XYZ file of C-alpha atoms in Angstrom:
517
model
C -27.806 56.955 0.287
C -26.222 53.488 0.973
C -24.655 51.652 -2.039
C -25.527 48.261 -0.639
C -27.971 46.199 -3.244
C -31.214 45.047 -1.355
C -32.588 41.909 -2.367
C -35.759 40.677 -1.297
C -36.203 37.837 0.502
C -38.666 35.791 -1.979
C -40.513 32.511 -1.691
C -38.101 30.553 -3.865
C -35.230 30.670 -5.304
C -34.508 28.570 -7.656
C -31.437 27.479 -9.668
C -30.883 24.634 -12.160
C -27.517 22.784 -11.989
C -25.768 19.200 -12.015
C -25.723 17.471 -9.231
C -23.043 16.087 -7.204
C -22.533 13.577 -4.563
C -23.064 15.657 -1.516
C -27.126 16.174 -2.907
C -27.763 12.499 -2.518
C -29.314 12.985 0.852
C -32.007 15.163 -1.081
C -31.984 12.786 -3.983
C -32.924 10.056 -1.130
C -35.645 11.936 0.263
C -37.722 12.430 -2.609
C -37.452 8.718 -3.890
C -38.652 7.657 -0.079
C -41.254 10.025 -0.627
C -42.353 9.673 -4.140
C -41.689 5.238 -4.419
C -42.936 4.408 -1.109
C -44.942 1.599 -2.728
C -42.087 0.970 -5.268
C -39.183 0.368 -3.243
C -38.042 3.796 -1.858
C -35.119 5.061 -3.112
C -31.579 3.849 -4.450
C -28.603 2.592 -2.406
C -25.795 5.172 -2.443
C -23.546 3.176 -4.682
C -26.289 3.532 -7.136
C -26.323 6.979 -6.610
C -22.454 7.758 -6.730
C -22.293 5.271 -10.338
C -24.653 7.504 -11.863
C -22.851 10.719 -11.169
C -19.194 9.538 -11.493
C -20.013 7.836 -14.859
C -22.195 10.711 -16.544
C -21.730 13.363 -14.653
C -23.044 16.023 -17.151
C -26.076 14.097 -17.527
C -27.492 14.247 -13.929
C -29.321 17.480 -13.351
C -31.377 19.365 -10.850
C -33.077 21.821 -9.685
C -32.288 23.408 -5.981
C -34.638 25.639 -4.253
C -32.683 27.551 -1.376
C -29.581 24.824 -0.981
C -31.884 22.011 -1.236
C -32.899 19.682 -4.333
C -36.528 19.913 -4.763
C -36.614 18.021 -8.564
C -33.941 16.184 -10.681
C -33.304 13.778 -13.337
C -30.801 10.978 -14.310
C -29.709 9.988 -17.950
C -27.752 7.912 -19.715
C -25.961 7.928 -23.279
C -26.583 4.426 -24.809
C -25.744 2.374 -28.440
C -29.637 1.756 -29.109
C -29.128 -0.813 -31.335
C -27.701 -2.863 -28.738
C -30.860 -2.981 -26.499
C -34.006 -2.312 -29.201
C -37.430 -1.272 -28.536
C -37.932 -5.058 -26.110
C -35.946 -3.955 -22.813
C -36.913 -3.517 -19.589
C -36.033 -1.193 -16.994
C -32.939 -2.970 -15.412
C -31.151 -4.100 -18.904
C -31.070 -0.398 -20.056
C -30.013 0.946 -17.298
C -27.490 -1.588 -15.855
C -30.216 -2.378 -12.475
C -29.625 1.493 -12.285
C -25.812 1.400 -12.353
C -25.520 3.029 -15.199
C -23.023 0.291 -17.020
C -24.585 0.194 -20.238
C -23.559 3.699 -20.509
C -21.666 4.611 -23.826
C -19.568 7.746 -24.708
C -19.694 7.230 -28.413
C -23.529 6.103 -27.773
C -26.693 7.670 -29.980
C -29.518 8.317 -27.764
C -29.863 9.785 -24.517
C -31.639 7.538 -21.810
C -34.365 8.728 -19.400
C -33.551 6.986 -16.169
C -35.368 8.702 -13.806
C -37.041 12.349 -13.316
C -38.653 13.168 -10.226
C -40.201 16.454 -9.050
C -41.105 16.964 -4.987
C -44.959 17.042 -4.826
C -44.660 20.591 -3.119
C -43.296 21.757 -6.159
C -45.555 20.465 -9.159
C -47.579 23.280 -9.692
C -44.089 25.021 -10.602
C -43.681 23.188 -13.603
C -40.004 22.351 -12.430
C -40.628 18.710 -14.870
C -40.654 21.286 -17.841
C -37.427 22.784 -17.019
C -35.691 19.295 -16.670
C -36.904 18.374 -20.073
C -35.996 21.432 -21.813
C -32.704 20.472 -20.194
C -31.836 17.436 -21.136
C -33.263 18.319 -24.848
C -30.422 21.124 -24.873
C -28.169 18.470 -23.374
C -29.188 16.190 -26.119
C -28.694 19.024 -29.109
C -25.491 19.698 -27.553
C -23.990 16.256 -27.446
C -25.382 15.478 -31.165
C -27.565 12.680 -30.304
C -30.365 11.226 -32.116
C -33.061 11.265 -29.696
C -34.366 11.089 -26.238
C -35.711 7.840 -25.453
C -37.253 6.854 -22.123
C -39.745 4.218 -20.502
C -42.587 5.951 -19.006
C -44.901 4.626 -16.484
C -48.567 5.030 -16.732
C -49.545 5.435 -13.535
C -53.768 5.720 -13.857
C -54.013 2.521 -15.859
C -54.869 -0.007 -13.177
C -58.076 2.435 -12.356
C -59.450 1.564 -15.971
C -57.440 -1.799 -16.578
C -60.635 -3.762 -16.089
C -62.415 -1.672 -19.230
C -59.603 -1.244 -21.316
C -56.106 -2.383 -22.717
C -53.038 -0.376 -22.728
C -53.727 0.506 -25.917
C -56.988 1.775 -25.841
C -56.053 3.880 -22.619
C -52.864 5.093 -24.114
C -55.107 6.530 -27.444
C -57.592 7.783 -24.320
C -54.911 9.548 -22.672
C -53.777 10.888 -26.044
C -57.092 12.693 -27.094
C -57.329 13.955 -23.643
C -60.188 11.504 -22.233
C -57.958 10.530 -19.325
C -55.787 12.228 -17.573
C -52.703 10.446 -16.657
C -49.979 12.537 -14.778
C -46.616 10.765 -16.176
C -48.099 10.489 -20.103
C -49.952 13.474 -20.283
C -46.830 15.747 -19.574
C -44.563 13.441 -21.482
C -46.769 14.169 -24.568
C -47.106 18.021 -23.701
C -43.295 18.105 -24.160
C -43.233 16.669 -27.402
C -42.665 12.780 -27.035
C -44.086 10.613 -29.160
C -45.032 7.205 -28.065
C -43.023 4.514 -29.581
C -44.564 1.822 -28.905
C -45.805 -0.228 -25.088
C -43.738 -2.332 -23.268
C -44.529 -4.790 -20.931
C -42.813 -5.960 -17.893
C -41.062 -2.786 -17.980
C -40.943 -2.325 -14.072
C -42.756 -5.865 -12.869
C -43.375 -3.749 -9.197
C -44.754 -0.963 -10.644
C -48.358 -2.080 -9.618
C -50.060 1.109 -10.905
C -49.247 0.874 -14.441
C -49.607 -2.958 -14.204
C -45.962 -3.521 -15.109
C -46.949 -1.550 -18.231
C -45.022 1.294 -19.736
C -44.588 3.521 -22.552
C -41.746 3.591 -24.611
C -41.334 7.511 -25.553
C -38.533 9.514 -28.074
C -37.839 12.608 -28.657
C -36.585 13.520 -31.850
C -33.464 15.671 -31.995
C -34.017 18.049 -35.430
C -30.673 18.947 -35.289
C -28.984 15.610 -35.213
C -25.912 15.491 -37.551
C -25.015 11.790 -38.070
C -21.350 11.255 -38.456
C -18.474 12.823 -38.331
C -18.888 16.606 -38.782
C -17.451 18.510 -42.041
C -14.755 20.726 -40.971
C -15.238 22.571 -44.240
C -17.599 23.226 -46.797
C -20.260 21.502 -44.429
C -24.108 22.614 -44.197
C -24.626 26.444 -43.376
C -26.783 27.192 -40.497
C -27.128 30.899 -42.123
C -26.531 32.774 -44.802
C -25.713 36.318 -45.815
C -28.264 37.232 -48.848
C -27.448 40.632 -51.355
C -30.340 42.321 -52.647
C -29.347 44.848 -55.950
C -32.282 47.840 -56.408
C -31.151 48.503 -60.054
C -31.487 51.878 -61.199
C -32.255 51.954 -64.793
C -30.195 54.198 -66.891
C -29.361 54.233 -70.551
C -26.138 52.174 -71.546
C -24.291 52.437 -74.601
C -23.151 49.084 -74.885
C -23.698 45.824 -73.296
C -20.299 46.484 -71.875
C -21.242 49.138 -69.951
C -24.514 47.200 -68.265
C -21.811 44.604 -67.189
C -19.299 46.830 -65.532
C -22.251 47.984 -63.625
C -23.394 44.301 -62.455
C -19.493 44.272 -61.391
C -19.747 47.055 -59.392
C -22.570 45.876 -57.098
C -20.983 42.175 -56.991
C -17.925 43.435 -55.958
C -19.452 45.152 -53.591
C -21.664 42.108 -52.096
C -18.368 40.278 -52.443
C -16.569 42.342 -50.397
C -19.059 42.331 -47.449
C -19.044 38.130 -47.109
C -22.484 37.806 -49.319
C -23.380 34.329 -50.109
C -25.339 35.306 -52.885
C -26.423 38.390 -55.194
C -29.789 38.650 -56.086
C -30.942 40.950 -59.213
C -33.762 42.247 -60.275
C -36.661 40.532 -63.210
C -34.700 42.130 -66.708
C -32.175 43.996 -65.304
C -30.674 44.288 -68.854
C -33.863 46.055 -69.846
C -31.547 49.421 -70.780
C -30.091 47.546 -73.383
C -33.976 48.085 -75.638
C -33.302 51.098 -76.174
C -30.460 50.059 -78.092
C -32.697 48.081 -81.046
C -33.037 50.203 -84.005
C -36.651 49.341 -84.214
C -39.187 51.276 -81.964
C -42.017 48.495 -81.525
C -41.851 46.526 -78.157
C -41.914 43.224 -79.162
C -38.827 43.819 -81.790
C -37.197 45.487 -78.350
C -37.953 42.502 -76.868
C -36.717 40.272 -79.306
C -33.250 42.652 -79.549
C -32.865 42.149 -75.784
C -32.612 38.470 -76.371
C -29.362 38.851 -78.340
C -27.501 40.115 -75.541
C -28.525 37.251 -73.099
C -25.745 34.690 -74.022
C -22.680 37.369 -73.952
C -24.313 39.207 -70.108
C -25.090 35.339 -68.654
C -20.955 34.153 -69.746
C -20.032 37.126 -68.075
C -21.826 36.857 -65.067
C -21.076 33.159 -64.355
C -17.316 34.313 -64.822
C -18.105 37.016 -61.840
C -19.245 34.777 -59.546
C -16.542 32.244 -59.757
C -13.686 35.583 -59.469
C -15.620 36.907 -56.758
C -16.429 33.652 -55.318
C -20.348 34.606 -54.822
C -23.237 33.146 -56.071
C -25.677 35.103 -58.702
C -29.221 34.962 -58.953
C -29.018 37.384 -62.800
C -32.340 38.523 -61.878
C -34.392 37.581 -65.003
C -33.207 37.891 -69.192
C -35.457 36.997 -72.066
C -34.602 33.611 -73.862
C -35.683 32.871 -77.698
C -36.309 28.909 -77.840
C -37.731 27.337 -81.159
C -38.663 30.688 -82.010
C -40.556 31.186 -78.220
C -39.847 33.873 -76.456
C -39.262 33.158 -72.762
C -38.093 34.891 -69.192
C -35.505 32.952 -67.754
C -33.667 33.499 -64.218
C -30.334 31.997 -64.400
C -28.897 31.018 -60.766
C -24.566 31.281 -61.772
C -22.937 29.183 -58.457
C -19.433 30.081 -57.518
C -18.326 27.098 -58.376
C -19.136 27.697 -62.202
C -21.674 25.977 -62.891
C -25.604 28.058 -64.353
C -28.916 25.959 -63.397
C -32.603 28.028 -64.706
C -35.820 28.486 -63.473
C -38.148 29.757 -66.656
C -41.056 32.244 -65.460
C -43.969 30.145 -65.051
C -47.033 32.663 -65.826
C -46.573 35.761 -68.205
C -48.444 38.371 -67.356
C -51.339 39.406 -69.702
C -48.799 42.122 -71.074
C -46.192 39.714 -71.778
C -48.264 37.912 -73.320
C -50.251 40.472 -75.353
C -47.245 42.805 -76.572
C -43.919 40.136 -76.723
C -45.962 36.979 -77.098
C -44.169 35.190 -74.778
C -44.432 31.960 -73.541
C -44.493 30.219 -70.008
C -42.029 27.735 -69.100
C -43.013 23.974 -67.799
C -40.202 23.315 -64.753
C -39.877 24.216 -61.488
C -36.930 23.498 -59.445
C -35.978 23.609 -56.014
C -32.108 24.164 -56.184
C -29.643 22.640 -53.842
C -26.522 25.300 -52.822
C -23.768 26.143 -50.576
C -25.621 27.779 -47.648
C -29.156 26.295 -48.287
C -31.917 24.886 -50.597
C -33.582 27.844 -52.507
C -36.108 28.342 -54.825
C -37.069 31.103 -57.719
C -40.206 32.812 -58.757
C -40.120 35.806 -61.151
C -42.867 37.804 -60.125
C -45.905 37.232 -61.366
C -45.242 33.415 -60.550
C -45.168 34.531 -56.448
C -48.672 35.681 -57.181
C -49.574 31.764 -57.116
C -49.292 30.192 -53.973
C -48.952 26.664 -55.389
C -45.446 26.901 -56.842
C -44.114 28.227 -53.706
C -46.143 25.005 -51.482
C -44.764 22.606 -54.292
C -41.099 24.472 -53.180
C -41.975 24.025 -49.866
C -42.618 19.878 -49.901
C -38.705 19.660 -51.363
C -37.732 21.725 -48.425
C -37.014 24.925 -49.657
C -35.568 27.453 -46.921
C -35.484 30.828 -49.107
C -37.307 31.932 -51.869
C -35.977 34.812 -54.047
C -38.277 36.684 -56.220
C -36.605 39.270 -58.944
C -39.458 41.038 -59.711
C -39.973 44.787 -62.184
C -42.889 46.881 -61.757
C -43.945 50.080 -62.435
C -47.036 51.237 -60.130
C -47.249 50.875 -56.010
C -50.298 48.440 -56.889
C -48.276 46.322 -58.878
C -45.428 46.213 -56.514
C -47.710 46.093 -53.896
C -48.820 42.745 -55.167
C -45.944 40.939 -55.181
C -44.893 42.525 -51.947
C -47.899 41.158 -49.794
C -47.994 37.934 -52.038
C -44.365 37.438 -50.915
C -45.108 37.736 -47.069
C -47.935 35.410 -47.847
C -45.193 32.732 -48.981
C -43.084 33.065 -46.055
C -45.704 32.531 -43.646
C -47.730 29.879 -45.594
C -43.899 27.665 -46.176
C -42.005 29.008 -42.929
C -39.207 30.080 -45.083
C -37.216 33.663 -45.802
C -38.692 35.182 -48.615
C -36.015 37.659 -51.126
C -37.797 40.532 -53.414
C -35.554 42.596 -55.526
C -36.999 45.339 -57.909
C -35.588 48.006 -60.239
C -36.277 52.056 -60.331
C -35.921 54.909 -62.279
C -37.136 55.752 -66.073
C -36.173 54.950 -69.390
C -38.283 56.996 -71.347
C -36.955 56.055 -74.865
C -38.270 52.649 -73.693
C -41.598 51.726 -74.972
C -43.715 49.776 -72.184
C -40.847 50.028 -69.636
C -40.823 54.133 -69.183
C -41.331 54.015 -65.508
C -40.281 51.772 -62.354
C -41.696 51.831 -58.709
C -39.653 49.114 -56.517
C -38.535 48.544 -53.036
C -36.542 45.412 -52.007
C -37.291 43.637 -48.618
C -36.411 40.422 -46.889
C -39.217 38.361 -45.161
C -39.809 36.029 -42.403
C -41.581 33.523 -41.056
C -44.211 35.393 -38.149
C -43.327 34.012 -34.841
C -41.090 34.977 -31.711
C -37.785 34.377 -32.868
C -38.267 36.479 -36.010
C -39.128 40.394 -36.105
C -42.522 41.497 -35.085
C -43.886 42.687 -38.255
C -42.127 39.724 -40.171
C -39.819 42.176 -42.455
C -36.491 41.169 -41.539
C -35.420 44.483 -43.303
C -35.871 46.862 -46.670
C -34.959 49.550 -48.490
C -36.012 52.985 -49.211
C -38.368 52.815 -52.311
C -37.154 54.301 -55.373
C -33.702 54.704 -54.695
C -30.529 52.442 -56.251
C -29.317 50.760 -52.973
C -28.262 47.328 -51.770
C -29.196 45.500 -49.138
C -27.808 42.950 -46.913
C -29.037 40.623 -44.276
C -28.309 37.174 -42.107
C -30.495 34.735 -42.269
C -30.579 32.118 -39.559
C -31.461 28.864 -40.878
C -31.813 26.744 -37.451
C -34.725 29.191 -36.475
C -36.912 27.731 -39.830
C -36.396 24.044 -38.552
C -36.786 25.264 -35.291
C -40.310 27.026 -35.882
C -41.473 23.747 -38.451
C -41.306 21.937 -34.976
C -41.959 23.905 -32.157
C -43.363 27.332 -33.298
C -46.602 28.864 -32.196
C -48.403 27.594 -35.307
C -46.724 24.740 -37.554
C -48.486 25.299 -41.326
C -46.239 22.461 -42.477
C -47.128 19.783 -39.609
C -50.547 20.738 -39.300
C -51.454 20.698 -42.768
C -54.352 18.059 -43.444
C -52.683 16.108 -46.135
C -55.773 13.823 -45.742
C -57.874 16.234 -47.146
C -56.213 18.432 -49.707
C -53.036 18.400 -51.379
C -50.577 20.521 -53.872
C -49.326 18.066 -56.693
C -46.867 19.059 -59.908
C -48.313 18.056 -62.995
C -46.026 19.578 -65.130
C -42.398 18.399 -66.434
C -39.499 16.969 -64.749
C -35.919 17.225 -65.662
């Protein structure tokens, strides 16, 4: 048996690349071919200015040694030209002069694909590469002028205008527009006199931009700059009986040390993790176990705050019950490494809260800037209601962390597929940590069923099912997961569905009628 690899001889081969001087006999060819009525192709010197003066910016595509597609570009300062130029200023009469290292916007000059090859879609792959070449180089945008080749068959019925909002919803065809909108340009506005020989567009032309989502403007921060992922923590509390407050906090210690130790940007604990500490009140009635609870808030919130500065991670305490004015509340306290303790109150008490603790529901809701993202917090019940999550959402929340204690499947099982709701409805990761075990010298809070997962968005470049992971129910675990932030902005742009772009805002909308700081 021979050891020699056998490769078949296929139809193409093709191989995207920059190109060089020794391709401008190609390059030639297909301007003869494709401007024949337009002036054929550029003089050499044009040629060898573009490639010696932006050589990463010139690109093709070779089938078999020869080019069969390419385009040019150019990185200009916008400002200097504006939305009135023509052809010829912008480009420097194809020299490419105006071009500008320390520039803003990448310039289409030219694309052209050989008219064997345009069933191939080879135009797609040259605009997917200059939009990575764009990312890469931190620019704003793509901008280019586009020609609209159809518009002198229907100039006599219509003005640009009208045939560029034709061509839009699909009425015409027109082959230059209609693919530059099927690769996500927008049209800026029309220009005229763009390209005076261009007798096919009537000197008309579309002024198109891309927008790069990932544009960082200035210089970037070489520390403590925006996180394009974070590492979350998830605590499934066992409940056991405690002695003393004391002892509850040496075990919070134990699992942030833990987290700590692993690179964790933030711990996340369950809705009252300090419920152990009930069985401590001397009377047996819930609501005076609720109301003993409360005195223990104060002392377990100073010394988590402290943990998270030592261990330099930041604590989401789960949930702890408040007594304001003589109100009972459930706060979640979010302690920052940096010191500093911001709330979010639980919105809607269940009917048992409500019925055996009397407690009431808070009026704010807060979307909370931090060091590796914008979050937000719902205890529990509060995930059950899709409109505080959308509200989140609008402010540009990217994770959502829900502390959440229940003690049947159904119940868990409720927040659980509420929770996946949210992260598909607001393209954002979606956090659920819940407690287990028994206290049975607890009255109301005897049993726990919980298992803590991590959700995602549903689309390609998250897992199939949308569970990014989760834990075996019913057991005291931790778990720990990266999150990659760029793929949220990504998908809010380019996914397979887009719930944020595509919502009809002129039909229906979420608005907060309730408090502000």
């Amino acid at each position: 048996m021979s050891d020699e690899i056998y490769t078949e001889d296929t139809e193409h081969h093709l191989d995207l690349r920059h190109l060089t001087l020794d391709d401008y006999e190609d390059v030639k060819e297909l301007m003869d071919n494709v401007y024949r009525h337009v002036g054929g192709a550029w003089p050499y010197k044009n040629y060898k200015a573009q490639i010696t003066t932006f050589p990463d910016g010139q690109i093709c595509i070779e089938d078999k040694g020869k080019v069969v597609a390419f385009a040019i570009s150019v990185i200009v300062d916008y400002d200097q030209f504006g939305d009135k130029h023509s052809y010829d200023e912008i480009t420097g009469d194809a020299y490419l002069t105006t071009h500008d290292p320390n520039g803003d916007v990448l310039y289409g000059v030219e694309v052209i694909v050989s008219p064997e090859y345009r069933g191939l879609r080879l135009g797609r792959r040259l605009y997917e590469a200059r939009k990575e070449l764009c990312r890469n180089l931190n620019l704003k945008s793509i901008m280019a002028g586009g020609r609209i080749p159809n518009y002198a068959k229907h100039s006599a019925e219509m003005s640009p205008y009208e045939y560029i909002e034709k061509v839009k919803s699909k009425d015409i065809y027109d082959p230059i527009l209609t693919f530059q909108l099927s690769n996500g340009f927008e049209v800026k506005q029309i220009m005229q006199a763009y390209l005076p020989e261009d007798k096919a567009s009537k000197g008309y032309a579309t002024l198109l931009q891309w927008h790069n989502i990932y544009y960082e403007p200035g210089n970037p921060q070489l520390i403590g700059g925006k996180k394009s992922s974070a590492r979350i923590g998830c605590v499934q509390w066992q409940m056991r009986y405690f002695e003393n407050v004391e002892e509850l906090i040496q075990q919070v210690e134990y699992f942030v040390d833990a987290l700590s130790d692993y690179g964790c940007d933030v711990a996340l604990f369950p809705e009252f993790f300090n419920a152990p500490l009930m069985g401590l009140a001397e009377s047996e009635s819930s609501i005076d176990a609720i109301w003993h609870l409360a005195e223990y808030t104060d002392e377990i919130l100073t010394a988590t705050s402290l943990l998270a500065v030592s261990y330099n991670i930041n604590i989401i305490a789960g949930s702890m019950p408040v007594i304001e004015e003589e109100q009972l509340y459930n706060v979640s306290y979010l302690c920052k490494r940096d010191g500093t303790i911001e709330t979010q109150y639980k919105l809607h008490p269940t009917p048992h809260e409500k019925k055996d603790w009397i407690m009431k529901g808070g009026n704010y809701l807060r979307c909370f800037d931090t060091d590796f993202g914008k979050i937000g917090i719902l205890i529990c019940y509060d995930v059950e209601f899709p409109e505080l999550a959308r509200v989140l959402s609008e402010q540009e929340m990217q994770i959502l962390f829900v502390p959440f204690w229940t003690d049947t499947k159904n119940g868990y099982l409720r927040v659980r597929r509420c929770a996946q709701a949210r992260a598909i409805e607001n393209e954002c990761y979606v956090a659920i940590a819940g407690s287990v075990g028994n206290l049975p010298k607890v009255d109301n809070v005897d049993i726990q069923y919980g298992q803590t997962a991590v959700f995602s968005p549903s689309d390609f470049a998250f897992p199939h099912d949308a569970i990014v992971s989760e834990t075996t129910p019913n057991t005291e675990m931790t778990l720990i997961v990266d999150l990659d932030l760029d793929k949220l902005t990504t998908l809010q742009n380019e996914g397979s569905v887009r719930n944020y772009l595509d919502r009809r805002r002129d039909l229906y909308r979420v608005e907060w009628l309730g408090g502000e700081d």
